[in-house]
XYZ file of C-alpha atoms in Angstrom:
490
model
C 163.070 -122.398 184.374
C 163.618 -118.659 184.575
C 159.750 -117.436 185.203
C 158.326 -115.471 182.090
C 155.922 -112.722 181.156
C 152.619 -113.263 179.157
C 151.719 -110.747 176.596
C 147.844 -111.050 176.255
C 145.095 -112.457 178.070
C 143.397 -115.622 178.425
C 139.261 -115.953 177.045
C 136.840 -117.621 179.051
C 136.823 -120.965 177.764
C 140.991 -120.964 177.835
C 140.601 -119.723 181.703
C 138.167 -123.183 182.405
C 140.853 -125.375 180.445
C 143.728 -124.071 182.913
C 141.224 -124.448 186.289
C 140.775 -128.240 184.896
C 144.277 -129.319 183.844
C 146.668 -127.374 186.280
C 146.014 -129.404 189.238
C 147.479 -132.539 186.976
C 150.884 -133.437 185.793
C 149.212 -134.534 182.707
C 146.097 -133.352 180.737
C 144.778 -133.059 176.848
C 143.539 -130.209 175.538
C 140.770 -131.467 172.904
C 139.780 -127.694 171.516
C 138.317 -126.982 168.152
C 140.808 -125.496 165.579
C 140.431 -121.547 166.115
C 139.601 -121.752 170.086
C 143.451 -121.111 171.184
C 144.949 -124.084 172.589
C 148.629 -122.826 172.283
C 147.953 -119.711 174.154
C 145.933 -122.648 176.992
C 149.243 -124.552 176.707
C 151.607 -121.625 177.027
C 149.676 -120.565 180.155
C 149.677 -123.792 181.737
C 153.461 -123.795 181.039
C 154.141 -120.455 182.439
C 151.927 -121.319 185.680
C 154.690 -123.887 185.977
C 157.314 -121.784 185.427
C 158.979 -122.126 188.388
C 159.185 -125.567 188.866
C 160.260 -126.963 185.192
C 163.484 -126.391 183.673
C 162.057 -126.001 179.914
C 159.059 -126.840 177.635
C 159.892 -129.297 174.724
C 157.453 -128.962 171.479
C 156.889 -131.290 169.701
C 154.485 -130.486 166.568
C 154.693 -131.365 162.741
C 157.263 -130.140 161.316
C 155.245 -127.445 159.226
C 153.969 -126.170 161.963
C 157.647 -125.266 163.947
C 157.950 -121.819 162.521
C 154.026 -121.546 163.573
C 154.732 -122.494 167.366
C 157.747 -120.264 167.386
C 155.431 -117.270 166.592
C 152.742 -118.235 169.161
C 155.464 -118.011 171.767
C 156.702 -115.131 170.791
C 153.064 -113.322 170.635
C 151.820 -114.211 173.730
C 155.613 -114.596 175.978
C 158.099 -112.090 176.315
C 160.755 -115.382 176.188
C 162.953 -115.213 173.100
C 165.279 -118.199 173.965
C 163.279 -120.205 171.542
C 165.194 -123.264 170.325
C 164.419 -124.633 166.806
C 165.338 -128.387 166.017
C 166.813 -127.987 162.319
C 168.523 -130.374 160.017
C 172.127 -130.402 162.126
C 171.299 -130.144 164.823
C 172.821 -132.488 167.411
C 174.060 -133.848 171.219
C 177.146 -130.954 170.331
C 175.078 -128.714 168.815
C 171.811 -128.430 170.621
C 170.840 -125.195 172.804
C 171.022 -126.406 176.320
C 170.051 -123.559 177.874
C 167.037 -122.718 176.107
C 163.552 -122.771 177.854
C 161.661 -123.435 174.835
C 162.521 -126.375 172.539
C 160.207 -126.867 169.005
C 160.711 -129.988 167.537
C 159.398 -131.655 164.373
C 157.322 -135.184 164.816
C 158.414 -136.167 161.885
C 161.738 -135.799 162.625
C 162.210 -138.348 165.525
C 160.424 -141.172 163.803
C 163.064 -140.614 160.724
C 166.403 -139.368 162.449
C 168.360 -141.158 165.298
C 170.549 -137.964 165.692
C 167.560 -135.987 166.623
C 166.454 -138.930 168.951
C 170.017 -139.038 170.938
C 169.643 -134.588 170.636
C 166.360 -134.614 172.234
C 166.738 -137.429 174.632
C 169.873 -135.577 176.128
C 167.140 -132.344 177.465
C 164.539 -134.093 178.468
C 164.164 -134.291 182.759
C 162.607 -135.016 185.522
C 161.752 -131.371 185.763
C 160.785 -131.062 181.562
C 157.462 -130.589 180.520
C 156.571 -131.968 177.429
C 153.826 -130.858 174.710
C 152.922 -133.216 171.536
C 150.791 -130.765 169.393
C 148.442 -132.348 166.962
C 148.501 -135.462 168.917
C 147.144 -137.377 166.519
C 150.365 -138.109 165.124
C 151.359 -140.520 167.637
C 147.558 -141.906 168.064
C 149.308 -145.081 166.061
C 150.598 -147.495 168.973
C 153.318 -149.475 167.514
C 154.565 -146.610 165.329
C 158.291 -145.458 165.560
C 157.451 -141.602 166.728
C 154.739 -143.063 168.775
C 157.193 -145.406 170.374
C 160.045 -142.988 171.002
C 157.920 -139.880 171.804
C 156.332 -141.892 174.456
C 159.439 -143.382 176.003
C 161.557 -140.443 176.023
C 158.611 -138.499 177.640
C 158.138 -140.784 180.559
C 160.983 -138.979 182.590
C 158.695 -135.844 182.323
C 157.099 -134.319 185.150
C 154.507 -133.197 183.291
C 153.420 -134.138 179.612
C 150.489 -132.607 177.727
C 148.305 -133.214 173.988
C 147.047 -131.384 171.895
C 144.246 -131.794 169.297
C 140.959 -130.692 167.520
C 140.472 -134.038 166.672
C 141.319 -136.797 168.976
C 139.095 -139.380 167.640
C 139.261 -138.816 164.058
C 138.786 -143.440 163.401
C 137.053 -143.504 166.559
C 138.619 -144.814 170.191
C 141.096 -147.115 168.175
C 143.187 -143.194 168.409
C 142.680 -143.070 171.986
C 145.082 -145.782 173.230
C 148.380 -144.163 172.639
C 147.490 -140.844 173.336
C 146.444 -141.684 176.618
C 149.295 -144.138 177.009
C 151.691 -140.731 176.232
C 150.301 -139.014 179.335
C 150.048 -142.321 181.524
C 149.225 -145.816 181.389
C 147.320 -145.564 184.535
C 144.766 -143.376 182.620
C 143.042 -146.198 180.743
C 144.478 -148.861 183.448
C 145.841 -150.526 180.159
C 149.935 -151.119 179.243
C 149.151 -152.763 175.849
C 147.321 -152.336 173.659
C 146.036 -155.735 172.893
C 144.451 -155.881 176.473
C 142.863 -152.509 175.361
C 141.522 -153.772 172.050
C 140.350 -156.808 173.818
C 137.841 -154.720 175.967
C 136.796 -152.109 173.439
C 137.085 -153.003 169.836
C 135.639 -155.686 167.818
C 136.677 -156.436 164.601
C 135.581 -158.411 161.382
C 135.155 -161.841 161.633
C 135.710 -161.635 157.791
C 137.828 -159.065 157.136
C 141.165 -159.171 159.134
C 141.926 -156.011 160.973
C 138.272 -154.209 159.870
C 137.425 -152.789 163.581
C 133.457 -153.330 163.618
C 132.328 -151.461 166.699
C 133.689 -149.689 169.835
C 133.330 -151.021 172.952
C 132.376 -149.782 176.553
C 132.837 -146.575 175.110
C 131.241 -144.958 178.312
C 134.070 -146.166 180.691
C 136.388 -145.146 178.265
C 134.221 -141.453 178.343
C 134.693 -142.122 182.390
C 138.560 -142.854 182.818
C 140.122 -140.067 180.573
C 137.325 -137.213 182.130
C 139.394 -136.087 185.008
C 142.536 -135.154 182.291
C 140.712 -133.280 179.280
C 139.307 -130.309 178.347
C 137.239 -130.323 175.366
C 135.103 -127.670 173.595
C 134.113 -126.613 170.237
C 134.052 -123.379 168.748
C 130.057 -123.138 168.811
C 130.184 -123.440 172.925
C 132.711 -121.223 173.796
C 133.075 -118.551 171.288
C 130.016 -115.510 170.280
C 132.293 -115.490 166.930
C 132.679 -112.962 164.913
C 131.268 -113.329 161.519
C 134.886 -114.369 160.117
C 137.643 -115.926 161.819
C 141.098 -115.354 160.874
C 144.045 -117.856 161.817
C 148.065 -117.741 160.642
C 150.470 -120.773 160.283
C 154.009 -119.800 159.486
C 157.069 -121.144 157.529
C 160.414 -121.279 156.479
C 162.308 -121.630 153.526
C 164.249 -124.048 152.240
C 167.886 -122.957 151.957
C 167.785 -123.166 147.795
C 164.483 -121.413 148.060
C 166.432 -118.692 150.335
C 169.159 -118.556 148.184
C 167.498 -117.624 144.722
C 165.514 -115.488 146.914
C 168.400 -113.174 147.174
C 169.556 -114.281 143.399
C 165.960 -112.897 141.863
C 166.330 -109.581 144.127
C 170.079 -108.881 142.682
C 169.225 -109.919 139.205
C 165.974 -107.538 138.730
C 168.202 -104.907 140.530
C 170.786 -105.453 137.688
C 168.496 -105.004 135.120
C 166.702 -101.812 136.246
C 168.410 -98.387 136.331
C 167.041 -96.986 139.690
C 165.888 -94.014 137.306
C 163.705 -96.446 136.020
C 162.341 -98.249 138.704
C 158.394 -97.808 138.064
C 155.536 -100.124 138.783
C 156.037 -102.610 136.173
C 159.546 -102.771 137.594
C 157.929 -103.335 140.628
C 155.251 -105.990 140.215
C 157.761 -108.259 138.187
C 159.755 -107.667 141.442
C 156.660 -108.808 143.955
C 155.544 -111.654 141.430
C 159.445 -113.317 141.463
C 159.768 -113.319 145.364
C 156.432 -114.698 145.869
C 156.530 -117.047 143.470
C 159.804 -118.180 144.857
C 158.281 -118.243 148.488
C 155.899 -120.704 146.353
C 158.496 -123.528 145.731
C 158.954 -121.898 141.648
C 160.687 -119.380 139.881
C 159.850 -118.628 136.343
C 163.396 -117.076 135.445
C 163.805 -114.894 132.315
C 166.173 -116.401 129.969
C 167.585 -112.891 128.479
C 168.277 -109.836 129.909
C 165.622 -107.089 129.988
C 168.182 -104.222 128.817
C 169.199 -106.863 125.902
C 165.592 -107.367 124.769
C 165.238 -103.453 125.169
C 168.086 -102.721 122.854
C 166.986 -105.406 120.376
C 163.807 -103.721 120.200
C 165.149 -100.418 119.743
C 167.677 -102.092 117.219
C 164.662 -103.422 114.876
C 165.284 -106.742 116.338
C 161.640 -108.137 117.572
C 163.171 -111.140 120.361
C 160.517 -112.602 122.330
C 161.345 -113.386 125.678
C 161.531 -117.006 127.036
C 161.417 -118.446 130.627
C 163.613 -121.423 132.630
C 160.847 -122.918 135.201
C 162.957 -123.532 138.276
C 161.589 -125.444 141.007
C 162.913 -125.737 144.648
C 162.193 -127.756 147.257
C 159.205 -126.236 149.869
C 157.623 -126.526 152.796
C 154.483 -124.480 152.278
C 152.889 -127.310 150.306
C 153.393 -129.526 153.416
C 152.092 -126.983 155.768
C 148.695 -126.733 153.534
C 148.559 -130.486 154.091
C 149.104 -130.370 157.171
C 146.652 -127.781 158.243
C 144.196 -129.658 156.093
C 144.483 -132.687 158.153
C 143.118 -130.739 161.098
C 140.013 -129.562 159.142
C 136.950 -132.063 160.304
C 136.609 -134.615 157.285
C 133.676 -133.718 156.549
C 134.355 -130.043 155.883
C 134.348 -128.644 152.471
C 137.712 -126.116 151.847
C 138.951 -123.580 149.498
C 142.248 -123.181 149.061
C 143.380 -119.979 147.282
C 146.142 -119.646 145.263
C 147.969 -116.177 143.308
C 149.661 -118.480 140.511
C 148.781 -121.658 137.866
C 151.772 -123.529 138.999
C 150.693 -123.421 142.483
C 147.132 -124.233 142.184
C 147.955 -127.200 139.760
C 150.798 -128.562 142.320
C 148.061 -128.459 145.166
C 146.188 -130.264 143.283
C 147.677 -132.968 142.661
C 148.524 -133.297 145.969
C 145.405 -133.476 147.026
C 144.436 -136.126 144.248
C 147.425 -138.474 145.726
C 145.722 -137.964 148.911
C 142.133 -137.519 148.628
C 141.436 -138.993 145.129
C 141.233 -137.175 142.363
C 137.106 -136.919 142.359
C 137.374 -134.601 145.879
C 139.389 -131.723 143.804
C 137.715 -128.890 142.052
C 140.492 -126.976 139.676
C 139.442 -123.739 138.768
C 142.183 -121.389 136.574
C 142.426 -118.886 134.097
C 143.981 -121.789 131.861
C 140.396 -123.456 131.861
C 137.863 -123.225 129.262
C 134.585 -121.591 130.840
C 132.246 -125.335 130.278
C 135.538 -126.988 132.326
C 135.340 -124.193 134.830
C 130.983 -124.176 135.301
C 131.629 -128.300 135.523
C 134.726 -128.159 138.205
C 132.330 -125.820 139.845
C 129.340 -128.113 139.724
C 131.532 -130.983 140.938
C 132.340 -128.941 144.240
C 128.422 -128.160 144.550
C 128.034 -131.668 144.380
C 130.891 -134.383 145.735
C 134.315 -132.887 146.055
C 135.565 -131.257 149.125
C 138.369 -129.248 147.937
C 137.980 -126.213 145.476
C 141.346 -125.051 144.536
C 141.533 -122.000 142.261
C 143.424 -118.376 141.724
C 141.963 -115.224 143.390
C 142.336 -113.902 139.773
C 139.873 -116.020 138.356
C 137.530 -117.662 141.237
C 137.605 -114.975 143.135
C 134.786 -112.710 141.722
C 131.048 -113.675 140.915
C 131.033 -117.481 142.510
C 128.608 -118.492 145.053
C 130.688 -120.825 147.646
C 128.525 -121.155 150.298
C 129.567 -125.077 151.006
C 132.541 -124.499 152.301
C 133.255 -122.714 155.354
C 136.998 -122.793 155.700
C 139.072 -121.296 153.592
C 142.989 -121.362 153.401
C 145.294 -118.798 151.468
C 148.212 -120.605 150.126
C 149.206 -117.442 149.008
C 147.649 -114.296 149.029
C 147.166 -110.976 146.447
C 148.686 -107.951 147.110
C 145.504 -105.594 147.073
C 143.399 -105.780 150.066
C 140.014 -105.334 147.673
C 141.288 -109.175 146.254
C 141.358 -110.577 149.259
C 137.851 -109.138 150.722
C 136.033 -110.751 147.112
C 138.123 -114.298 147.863
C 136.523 -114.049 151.575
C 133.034 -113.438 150.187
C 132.557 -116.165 148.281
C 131.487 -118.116 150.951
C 130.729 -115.202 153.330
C 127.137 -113.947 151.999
C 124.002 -114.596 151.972
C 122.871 -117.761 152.350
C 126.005 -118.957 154.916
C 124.869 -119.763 158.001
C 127.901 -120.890 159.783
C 131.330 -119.242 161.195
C 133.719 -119.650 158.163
C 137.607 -119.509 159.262
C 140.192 -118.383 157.026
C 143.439 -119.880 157.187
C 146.696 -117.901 155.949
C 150.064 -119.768 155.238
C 152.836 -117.201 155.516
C 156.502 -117.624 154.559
C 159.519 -116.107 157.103
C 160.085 -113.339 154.447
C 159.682 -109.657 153.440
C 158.150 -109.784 150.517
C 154.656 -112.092 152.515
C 155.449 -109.569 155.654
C 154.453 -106.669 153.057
C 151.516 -108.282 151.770
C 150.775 -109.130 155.474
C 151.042 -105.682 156.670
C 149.021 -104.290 153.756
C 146.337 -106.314 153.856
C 146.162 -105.890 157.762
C 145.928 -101.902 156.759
C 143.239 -102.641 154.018
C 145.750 -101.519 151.357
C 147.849 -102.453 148.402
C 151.057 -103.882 149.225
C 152.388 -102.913 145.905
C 151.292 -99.375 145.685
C 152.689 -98.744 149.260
C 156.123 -99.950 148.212
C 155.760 -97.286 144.919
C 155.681 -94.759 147.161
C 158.298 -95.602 149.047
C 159.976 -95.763 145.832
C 158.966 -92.253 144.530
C 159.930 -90.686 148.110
C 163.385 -91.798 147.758
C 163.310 -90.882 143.718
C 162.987 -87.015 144.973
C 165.349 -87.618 147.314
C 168.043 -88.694 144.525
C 169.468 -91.287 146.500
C 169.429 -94.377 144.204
C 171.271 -96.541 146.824
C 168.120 -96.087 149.276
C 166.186 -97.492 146.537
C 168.345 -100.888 146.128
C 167.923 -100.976 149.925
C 164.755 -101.223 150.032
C 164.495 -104.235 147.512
C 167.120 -105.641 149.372
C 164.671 -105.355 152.527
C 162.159 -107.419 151.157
């Protein structure tokens, strides 16, 4: 491997988990979500630079676009190799030093089996992030990750929670790094020394067993820490996972952007013009698209004609991935962890809710929308107080006046476009009364209209005002074309 360049340095706690896994081929990384194990990972990987030939990724497949942009923030590499949905043995980037790959994927697809088979070497190191994904031993990506991985020099996991059923998850995670580990091949001869089930219920595990030698074996190979021993946190901690779009989310991206373009004379191009613009792309980004059925210059010249016609809306739905990267980055949140999850749209929040009720049960989801009637609103409140782990509600409507002290991390499925919105989201839960570090979790999209927000919100200011005065610059100007450019940018 060609040796890199790291961008930013390593904390205290990340220095201590190098110093303990470097002098292994193989080591676990068991750090609290927050406490930067990619950044650990990347260093041990660059430490190692010269004698592997490439990293291979694996991760969920909501969280590729995520470990792309971690290597790109803290690496100067830019050969960063993206498994996608054709790629292949013929198609596959041989020369690339960094390879992301979706979990998922290899469980469900023999071509990207045979693909990533064909890079992996003696000389490979390999990464499974979120390792409990292959913490089930006779599961297919389990089976396959672990087999194709042996040839590895060096191998590596990843996790905030390793032991999230106790140590029935820490057989094939060990077994991933080496057998030798735990000193056990199978896993029956493992369950035979350290779990006991029901005698009366098949398959109930009971107890753990000789948990201490267990606590003895795997010492040498992990790192662990939480967040409350290695970090004097700030009073709010931020965190960014990143997406891409579906290709028919992509394409009536570009659709909405010519179609509002059509309808607008540059002239006019105001800020109605442009929050209907901002609203379409990010609801888009969202997986929906409610599309106008007429024209706006038709309904303009009915109106002007005497002719009152009310507009109507197609709801369009797409297939997303931002849905599965909220689930995903739920699944790393401690269990017992009350979240919010903030939405900017009805759709949205009623979508995440039900799939959260598929997967949680419908009593662990608090709804909370303009749609509501206020005594349906004060009682999904009350049943957060009380029982249900998720609150899910717009930043239009929950996020002024509520006291959300429960909860102490917070994800924005999608986020307003005025910074002042998103400080009164944060403080529901950040005032007085909270005791604890609350994290806030933002899911961002591959695109220019969440790079705007991004940017504004990073500034403290209104993404949508900014872009009107980019607008009214290029008005004095008189150069309409700039102005379609600009859309087009987004």
């Amino acid at each position: 491997m060609i040796p890199f360049a790291t961008k930013t340095d390593l904390m205290a706690h990340q220095r201590d988990a190098v110093a303990k896994i470097l002098p292994s081929r193989v080591g676990a990384l068991f750090m609290d979500m927050g406490t930067g194990k990619s950044r650990t990972a990347i260093e041990l990987a660059h430490l190692r630079s010269m004698k592997i030939d490439r990293v291979i990724w694996c991760c969920p497949v909501s969280l590729k676009e995520t470990v792309k942009t971690e290597i790109r923030k803290h690496t100067d590499c830019e050969d960063i190799y993206v498994f996608g949905p054709k790629t292949s043995c013929k198609t596959v980037d041989m020369a690339a030093r960094w390879v992301v790959v979706g979990i998922e994927s290899i469980s469900s697809s023999s071509r990207v089996v045979l693909a990533l088979n064909s890079m992996i070497t003696e000389n490979t190191m390999v990464i499974v992030d979120e390792s409990t994904y292959i913490k089930g031993h006779d599961s297919a990506r389990t089976l396959r990750i672990t087999r194709m991985a042996e040839r590895a020099r060096y191998r590596l996991i990843l996790t905030g929670t390793p032991l999230s059923q106790g140590v029935v998850d820490l057989f094939a995670q060990m077994k991933f790094l080496s057998p030798k580990i735990l000193g056990y091949r199978s896993w029956y001869s493992f369950a035979a020394n350290h779990i006991e089930y029901s005698e009366k219920f098949p398959g109930m595990i009971v107890r753990s067993l000789n948990v201490p030698y267990l606590a003895e074996k795997i010492k040498p190979y992990v790192y662990q820490v939480t967040k409350a021993e290695c970090l004097d946190l700030p009073e709010k901690v931020t965190e960014e996972r990143y997406l891409a779009l579906t290709r028919e989310q992509m394409e009536a991206y570009i659709q909405a952007k010519h179609e509002i373009l059509e309808d607008v004379d540059m002239e006019d191009f105001d800020s109605i013009s442009i929050f209907r613009l901002f609203t379409t792309l990010q609801s888009i980004v969202c997986g929906f698209w409610n599309r106008p059925r007429f024209r706006w210059q038709d309904l303009r010249k009915s109106r002007h004609g005497g002719v009152r016609q009310k507009q109507e809306y197609d709801l369009l739905t797409f297939p997303e991935n931002r849905t599965g990267l909220l689930m995903d980055t739920i699944r790393g949140i401690p269990k017992d962890e009350k979240v919010i999850v903030w939405g900017n749209f009805r759709y949205s929040v009623e979508q995440i809710a039900k799939r959260l009720n598929e997967e949680y049960g419908v009593e662990s989801v608090a709804l909370y929308y303009g749609r509501l009637k206020e005594q349906v609103r004060n009682a999904e409140e009350n049943k957060f107080r009380n029982h249900a782990r998720f609150f899910v509600a717009t930043q239009s409507v929950g996020g002024h006046g509520l006291t959300l002290n429960e909860a102490r991390y917070v994800i924005f499925y999608a986020n307003g476009f005025k910074y002042s919105e998103r400080l009164q989201a944060e403080d529901r839960c950040h005032r007085i009364g909270q005791t604890r570090d609350v994290t806030y979790i933002d899911l961002w999209s591959n695109t220019g209209i969440d790079d705007r927000i991004a940017k504004a919100l990073t500034k403290k200011g209104n993404a949508l005002r900014d872009f009107r005065d980019e607008v009214e610059k290029i008005k004095k100007k008189g150069t309409k074309k700039r102005i379609k450019d600009l859309v087009m940018s987004l």
